Amino acid sequence: RLNRLEESLLTLSKIDSGALLLEHSPVDVYTVLNLAVENLEELMRREKVMADIPDKGCVEFQGDMEWSMEAFSNLIKNCAEHTPEGGRIMMDYTGNPLYTQIMIRDTGAGFAPEELPHVFERFYRGKDAGEIGIGIGLSLAKSLIEMQNGFLTAQNLPEGGACFTVRFYH
């Protein structure tokens, strides 16, 4: 846990100083989402949460595969930690001439309305964060996505659950 914290803090420092260099090459959305879920396989099994990733063929964005995987892992991890046992994390994605959009939603309770404006703040921990979270993952995900000409939002769905929407602009 301390190693993970140290790595995250070093990455945030590199982002702040402009020292983190990212590749700009085609990233296949299906591949990056599957790799992110594979990194969380133990957590998903422990929490008894399933992930659904449709294969929609070749949908890509220009970015860095490794750092994108880190960003999506943080988003999916947040969903897994806040989804009840037997719940699901659903991913969907589309591409158009302006941007590639990726949505990650869960069957949990969603964000407390008063917490929603703060979820991407560094070291912010919601009231249900538990003992494990340190409040860096979502902030790091947002920074990594923005470095790749992307935009990240969080919302509660009308039917319940949280939803992260990522857009990588072409």
C-alpha atoms as a PDB file:
ATOM      1  CA  ARG A   1       0.000   0.000   0.000  1.00  0.00           C
ATOM      2  CA  LEU A   2       2.849   2.381   0.804  1.00  0.00           C
ATOM      3  CA  ASN A   3       4.568   1.556  -2.481  1.00  0.00           C
ATOM      4  CA  ARG A   4       1.366   2.387  -4.355  1.00  0.00           C
ATOM      5  CA  LEU A   5       1.042   5.676  -2.467  1.00  0.00           C
ATOM      6  CA  GLU A   6       4.655   6.559  -3.203  1.00  0.00           C
ATOM      7  CA  GLU A   7       4.255   5.775  -6.912  1.00  0.00           C
ATOM      8  CA  SER A   8       1.062   7.845  -7.125  1.00  0.00           C
ATOM      9  CA  LEU A   9       2.617  10.836  -5.386  1.00  0.00           C
ATOM     10  CA  LEU A  10       5.694  10.679  -7.629  1.00  0.00           C
ATOM     11  CA  THR A  11       3.474  10.508 -10.712  1.00  0.00           C
ATOM     12  CA  LEU A  12       1.442  13.519  -9.541  1.00  0.00           C
ATOM     13  CA  SER A  13       4.686  15.441  -8.940  1.00  0.00           C
ATOM     14  CA  LYS A  14       5.907  14.592 -12.437  1.00  0.00           C
ATOM     15  CA  ILE A  15       2.595  15.742 -13.907  1.00  0.00           C
ATOM     16  CA  ASP A  16       2.748  19.015 -11.973  1.00  0.00           C
ATOM     17  CA  SER A  17       6.323  19.707 -13.084  1.00  0.00           C
ATOM     18  CA  GLY A  18       5.715  18.724 -16.710  1.00  0.00           C
ATOM     19  CA  ALA A  19       8.265  15.903 -16.447  1.00  0.00           C
ATOM     20  CA  LEU A  20       5.862  13.054 -17.245  1.00  0.00           C
ATOM     21  CA  LEU A  21       6.126  12.332 -20.950  1.00  0.00           C
ATOM     22  CA  LEU A  22       3.313  10.426 -22.624  1.00  0.00           C
ATOM     23  CA  GLU A  23       3.267   8.637 -25.946  1.00  0.00           C
ATOM     24  CA  HIS A  24       0.772   9.729 -28.558  1.00  0.00           C
ATOM     25  CA  SER A  25      -0.100   6.626 -30.535  1.00  0.00           C
ATOM     26  CA  PRO A  26      -3.342   4.794 -31.311  1.00  0.00           C
ATOM     27  CA  VAL A  27      -4.847   3.160 -28.203  1.00  0.00           C
ATOM     28  CA  ASP A  28      -7.533   0.519 -28.730  1.00  0.00           C
ATOM     29  CA  VAL A  29     -10.335   1.124 -26.211  1.00  0.00           C
ATOM     30  CA  TYR A  30     -11.343  -2.543 -25.838  1.00  0.00           C
ATOM     31  CA  THR A  31      -7.732  -3.527 -25.144  1.00  0.00           C
ATOM     32  CA  VAL A  32      -7.019  -0.773 -22.609  1.00  0.00           C
ATOM     33  CA  LEU A  33     -10.237  -1.472 -20.682  1.00  0.00           C
ATOM     34  CA  ASN A  34      -9.511  -5.217 -20.577  1.00  0.00           C
ATOM     35  CA  LEU A  35      -5.978  -4.605 -19.336  1.00  0.00           C
ATOM     36  CA  ALA A  36      -7.296  -2.275 -16.629  1.00  0.00           C
ATOM     37  CA  VAL A  37      -9.790  -4.908 -15.454  1.00  0.00           C
ATOM     38  CA  GLU A  38      -7.091  -7.612 -15.505  1.00  0.00           C
ATOM     39  CA  ASN A  39      -4.990  -5.443 -13.152  1.00  0.00           C
ATOM     40  CA  LEU A  40      -7.942  -5.408 -10.751  1.00  0.00           C
ATOM     41  CA  GLU A  41      -8.824  -9.088 -11.042  1.00  0.00           C
ATOM     42  CA  GLU A  42      -8.075  -9.878  -7.387  1.00  0.00           C
ATOM     43  CA  LEU A  43     -10.093  -6.901  -6.111  1.00  0.00           C
ATOM     44  CA  MET A  44     -13.016  -7.745  -8.403  1.00  0.00           C
ATOM     45  CA  ARG A  45     -13.006 -11.350  -7.213  1.00  0.00           C
ATOM     46  CA  ARG A  46     -12.781 -10.318  -3.547  1.00  0.00           C
ATOM     47  CA  GLU A  47     -15.626  -7.768  -3.921  1.00  0.00           C
ATOM     48  CA  LYS A  48     -17.637 -10.262  -6.053  1.00  0.00           C
ATOM     49  CA  VAL A  49     -18.178  -7.644  -8.750  1.00  0.00           C
ATOM     50  CA  MET A  50     -18.310  -8.422 -12.473  1.00  0.00           C
ATOM     51  CA  ALA A  51     -17.137  -6.211 -15.348  1.00  0.00           C
ATOM     52  CA  ASP A  52     -18.860  -6.048 -18.738  1.00  0.00           C
ATOM     53  CA  ILE A  53     -16.799  -4.774 -21.669  1.00  0.00           C
ATOM     54  CA  PRO A  54     -18.404  -5.071 -25.112  1.00  0.00           C
ATOM     55  CA  ASP A  55     -16.154  -5.676 -28.112  1.00  0.00           C
ATOM     56  CA  LYS A  56     -17.170  -2.968 -30.572  1.00  0.00           C
ATOM     57  CA  GLY A  57     -14.358  -3.472 -33.044  1.00  0.00           C
ATOM     58  CA  CYS A  58     -11.715  -0.863 -33.691  1.00  0.00           C
ATOM     59  CA  VAL A  59     -12.444   2.232 -31.595  1.00  0.00           C
ATOM     60  CA  GLU A  60      -9.285   4.197 -30.789  1.00  0.00           C
ATOM     61  CA  PHE A  61      -7.927   7.435 -29.410  1.00  0.00           C
ATOM     62  CA  GLN A  62      -4.474   8.993 -29.539  1.00  0.00           C
ATOM     63  CA  GLY A  63      -2.751   8.485 -26.221  1.00  0.00           C
ATOM     64  CA  ASP A  64      -0.425   6.432 -24.088  1.00  0.00           C
ATOM     65  CA  MET A  65      -1.489   2.821 -23.506  1.00  0.00           C
ATOM     66  CA  GLU A  66       0.248   2.367 -20.133  1.00  0.00           C
ATOM     67  CA  TRP A  67      -0.883   5.647 -18.566  1.00  0.00           C
ATOM     68  CA  SER A  68      -4.382   5.274 -19.993  1.00  0.00           C
ATOM     69  CA  MET A  69      -4.553   1.833 -18.402  1.00  0.00           C
ATOM     70  CA  GLU A  70      -3.524   3.437 -15.077  1.00  0.00           C
ATOM     71  CA  ALA A  71      -6.261   6.062 -15.388  1.00  0.00           C
ATOM     72  CA  PHE A  72      -8.969   3.525 -16.268  1.00  0.00           C
ATOM     73  CA  SER A  73      -7.790   1.176 -13.508  1.00  0.00           C
ATOM     74  CA  ASN A  74      -8.359   3.974 -10.994  1.00  0.00           C
ATOM     75  CA  LEU A  75     -11.871   4.666 -12.304  1.00  0.00           C
ATOM     76  CA  ILE A  76     -12.830   0.972 -12.370  1.00  0.00           C
ATOM     77  CA  LYS A  77     -11.294   0.436  -8.913  1.00  0.00           C
ATOM     78  CA  ASN A  78     -13.457   3.224  -7.515  1.00  0.00           C
ATOM     79  CA  CYS A  79     -16.545   1.589  -9.009  1.00  0.00           C
ATOM     80  CA  ALA A  80     -15.575  -1.857  -7.689  1.00  0.00           C
ATOM     81  CA  GLU A  81     -15.049  -0.539  -4.171  1.00  0.00           C
ATOM     82  CA  HIS A  82     -18.463   1.142  -4.123  1.00  0.00           C
ATOM     83  CA  THR A  83     -20.541  -1.562  -5.765  1.00  0.00           C
ATOM     84  CA  PRO A  84     -22.294  -4.119  -3.554  1.00  0.00           C
ATOM     85  CA  GLU A  85     -21.463  -7.801  -3.745  1.00  0.00           C
ATOM     86  CA  GLY A  86     -22.884  -9.317  -6.919  1.00  0.00           C
ATOM     87  CA  GLY A  87     -22.946  -5.920  -8.641  1.00  0.00           C
ATOM     88  CA  ARG A  88     -21.695  -5.004 -12.084  1.00  0.00           C
ATOM     89  CA  ILE A  89     -19.444  -2.459 -13.716  1.00  0.00           C
ATOM     90  CA  MET A  90     -20.531  -1.766 -17.270  1.00  0.00           C
ATOM     91  CA  MET A  91     -18.351  -0.101 -19.862  1.00  0.00           C
ATOM     92  CA  ASP A  92     -19.416   1.315 -23.181  1.00  0.00           C
ATOM     93  CA  TYR A  93     -17.576   3.311 -25.809  1.00  0.00           C
ATOM     94  CA  THR A  94     -18.125   5.001 -29.141  1.00  0.00           C
ATOM     95  CA  GLY A  95     -16.128   7.008 -31.597  1.00  0.00           C
ATOM     96  CA  ASN A  96     -17.091   9.845 -33.883  1.00  0.00           C
ATOM     97  CA  PRO A  97     -15.122  12.400 -35.934  1.00  0.00           C
ATOM     98  CA  LEU A  98     -14.774  14.742 -32.914  1.00  0.00           C
ATOM     99  CA  TYR A  99     -13.955  12.431 -30.011  1.00  0.00           C
ATOM    100  CA  THR A 100     -13.857   8.934 -28.570  1.00  0.00           C
ATOM    101  CA  GLN A 101     -16.193   8.546 -25.587  1.00  0.00           C
ATOM    102  CA  ILE A 102     -15.852   5.903 -22.876  1.00  0.00           C
ATOM    103  CA  MET A 103     -18.418   5.420 -20.127  1.00  0.00           C
ATOM    104  CA  ILE A 104     -17.821   3.389 -16.968  1.00  0.00           C
ATOM    105  CA  ARG A 105     -20.849   2.931 -14.727  1.00  0.00           C
ATOM    106  CA  ASP A 106     -21.665   0.773 -11.758  1.00  0.00           C
ATOM    107  CA  THR A 107     -24.647  -0.640  -9.888  1.00  0.00           C
ATOM    108  CA  GLY A 108     -23.644   0.941  -6.571  1.00  0.00           C
ATOM    109  CA  ALA A 109     -25.339   3.751  -4.690  1.00  0.00           C
ATOM    110  CA  GLY A 110     -23.583   6.521  -6.628  1.00  0.00           C
ATOM    111  CA  PHE A 111     -21.964   9.597  -5.157  1.00  0.00           C
ATOM    112  CA  ALA A 112     -23.456  11.563  -2.292  1.00  0.00           C
ATOM    113  CA  PRO A 113     -24.705  14.769  -3.972  1.00  0.00           C
ATOM    114  CA  GLU A 114     -22.603  16.998  -1.705  1.00  0.00           C
ATOM    115  CA  GLU A 115     -19.462  15.001  -2.580  1.00  0.00           C
ATOM    116  CA  LEU A 116     -19.873  15.045  -6.358  1.00  0.00           C
ATOM    117  CA  PRO A 117     -18.131  18.428  -6.880  1.00  0.00           C
ATOM    118  CA  HIS A 118     -15.080  17.168  -4.970  1.00  0.00           C
ATOM    119  CA  VAL A 119     -14.456  13.627  -6.285  1.00  0.00           C
ATOM    120  CA  PHE A 120     -11.463  14.642  -8.439  1.00  0.00           C
ATOM    121  CA  GLU A 121      -9.748  16.762  -5.772  1.00  0.00           C
ATOM    122  CA  ARG A 122      -6.425  15.464  -4.479  1.00  0.00           C
ATOM    123  CA  PHE A 123      -6.685  13.707  -1.130  1.00  0.00           C
ATOM    124  CA  TYR A 124     -10.459  14.059  -1.064  1.00  0.00           C
ATOM    125  CA  ARG A 125     -12.076  11.061   0.578  1.00  0.00           C
ATOM    126  CA  GLY A 126     -15.811  10.662   0.627  1.00  0.00           C
ATOM    127  CA  LYS A 127     -17.643   9.595   3.761  1.00  0.00           C
ATOM    128  CA  ASP A 128     -17.811   5.986   2.494  1.00  0.00           C
ATOM    129  CA  ALA A 129     -14.146   5.801   1.431  1.00  0.00           C
ATOM    130  CA  GLY A 130     -13.307   3.199   4.051  1.00  0.00           C
ATOM    131  CA  GLU A 131      -9.847   2.640   5.449  1.00  0.00           C
ATOM    132  CA  ILE A 132      -8.110   1.784   2.179  1.00  0.00           C
ATOM    133  CA  GLY A 133      -8.557   4.880   0.024  1.00  0.00           C
ATOM    134  CA  ILE A 134      -6.095   7.759   0.217  1.00  0.00           C
ATOM    135  CA  GLY A 135      -7.872  10.160  -2.136  1.00  0.00           C
ATOM    136  CA  ILE A 136      -5.390  10.172  -4.998  1.00  0.00           C
ATOM    137  CA  GLY A 137      -6.735   7.705  -7.582  1.00  0.00           C
ATOM    138  CA  LEU A 138      -9.484   9.820  -9.159  1.00  0.00           C
ATOM    139  CA  SER A 139      -7.315  12.938  -9.171  1.00  0.00           C
ATOM    140  CA  LEU A 140      -4.534  11.014 -10.882  1.00  0.00           C
ATOM    141  CA  ALA A 141      -6.969   9.572 -13.435  1.00  0.00           C
ATOM    142  CA  LYS A 142      -8.268  13.045 -14.280  1.00  0.00           C
ATOM    143  CA  SER A 143      -4.752  14.449 -14.720  1.00  0.00           C
ATOM    144  CA  LEU A 144      -3.643  11.556 -16.941  1.00  0.00           C
ATOM    145  CA  ILE A 145      -6.748  11.839 -19.113  1.00  0.00           C
ATOM    146  CA  GLU A 146      -6.400  15.612 -19.469  1.00  0.00           C
ATOM    147  CA  MET A 147      -2.748  15.193 -20.517  1.00  0.00           C
ATOM    148  CA  GLN A 148      -4.042  13.153 -23.477  1.00  0.00           C
ATOM    149  CA  ASN A 149      -6.460  15.830 -24.717  1.00  0.00           C
ATOM    150  CA  GLY A 150      -9.255  14.221 -22.719  1.00  0.00           C
ATOM    151  CA  PHE A 151     -12.020  15.321 -20.420  1.00  0.00           C
ATOM    152  CA  LEU A 152     -13.383  13.368 -17.428  1.00  0.00           C
ATOM    153  CA  THR A 153     -16.692  13.863 -15.627  1.00  0.00           C
ATOM    154  CA  ALA A 154     -18.547  12.018 -12.874  1.00  0.00           C
ATOM    155  CA  GLN A 155     -22.274  11.882 -12.316  1.00  0.00           C
ATOM    156  CA  ASN A 156     -25.031   9.874 -10.693  1.00  0.00           C
ATOM    157  CA  LEU A 157     -27.333   8.018 -13.037  1.00  0.00           C
ATOM    158  CA  PRO A 158     -31.116   8.506 -12.730  1.00  0.00           C
ATOM    159  CA  GLU A 159     -31.551   4.736 -12.309  1.00  0.00           C
ATOM    160  CA  GLY A 160     -28.833   4.654  -9.635  1.00  0.00           C
ATOM    161  CA  GLY A 161     -25.112   4.106  -9.678  1.00  0.00           C
ATOM    162  CA  ALA A 162     -22.128   6.242 -10.510  1.00  0.00           C
ATOM    163  CA  CYS A 163     -20.941   6.985 -14.036  1.00  0.00           C
ATOM    164  CA  PHE A 164     -17.582   8.249 -15.256  1.00  0.00           C
ATOM    165  CA  THR A 165     -17.520   9.670 -18.779  1.00  0.00           C
ATOM    166  CA  VAL A 166     -14.235  10.172 -20.609  1.00  0.00           C
ATOM    167  CA  ARG A 167     -13.879  11.976 -23.916  1.00  0.00           C
ATOM    168  CA  PHE A 168     -10.619  11.996 -25.846  1.00  0.00           C
ATOM    169  CA  TYR A 169     -10.814  14.712 -28.475  1.00  0.00           C
ATOM    170  CA  HIS A 170      -9.239  14.084 -31.886  1.00  0.00           C
END
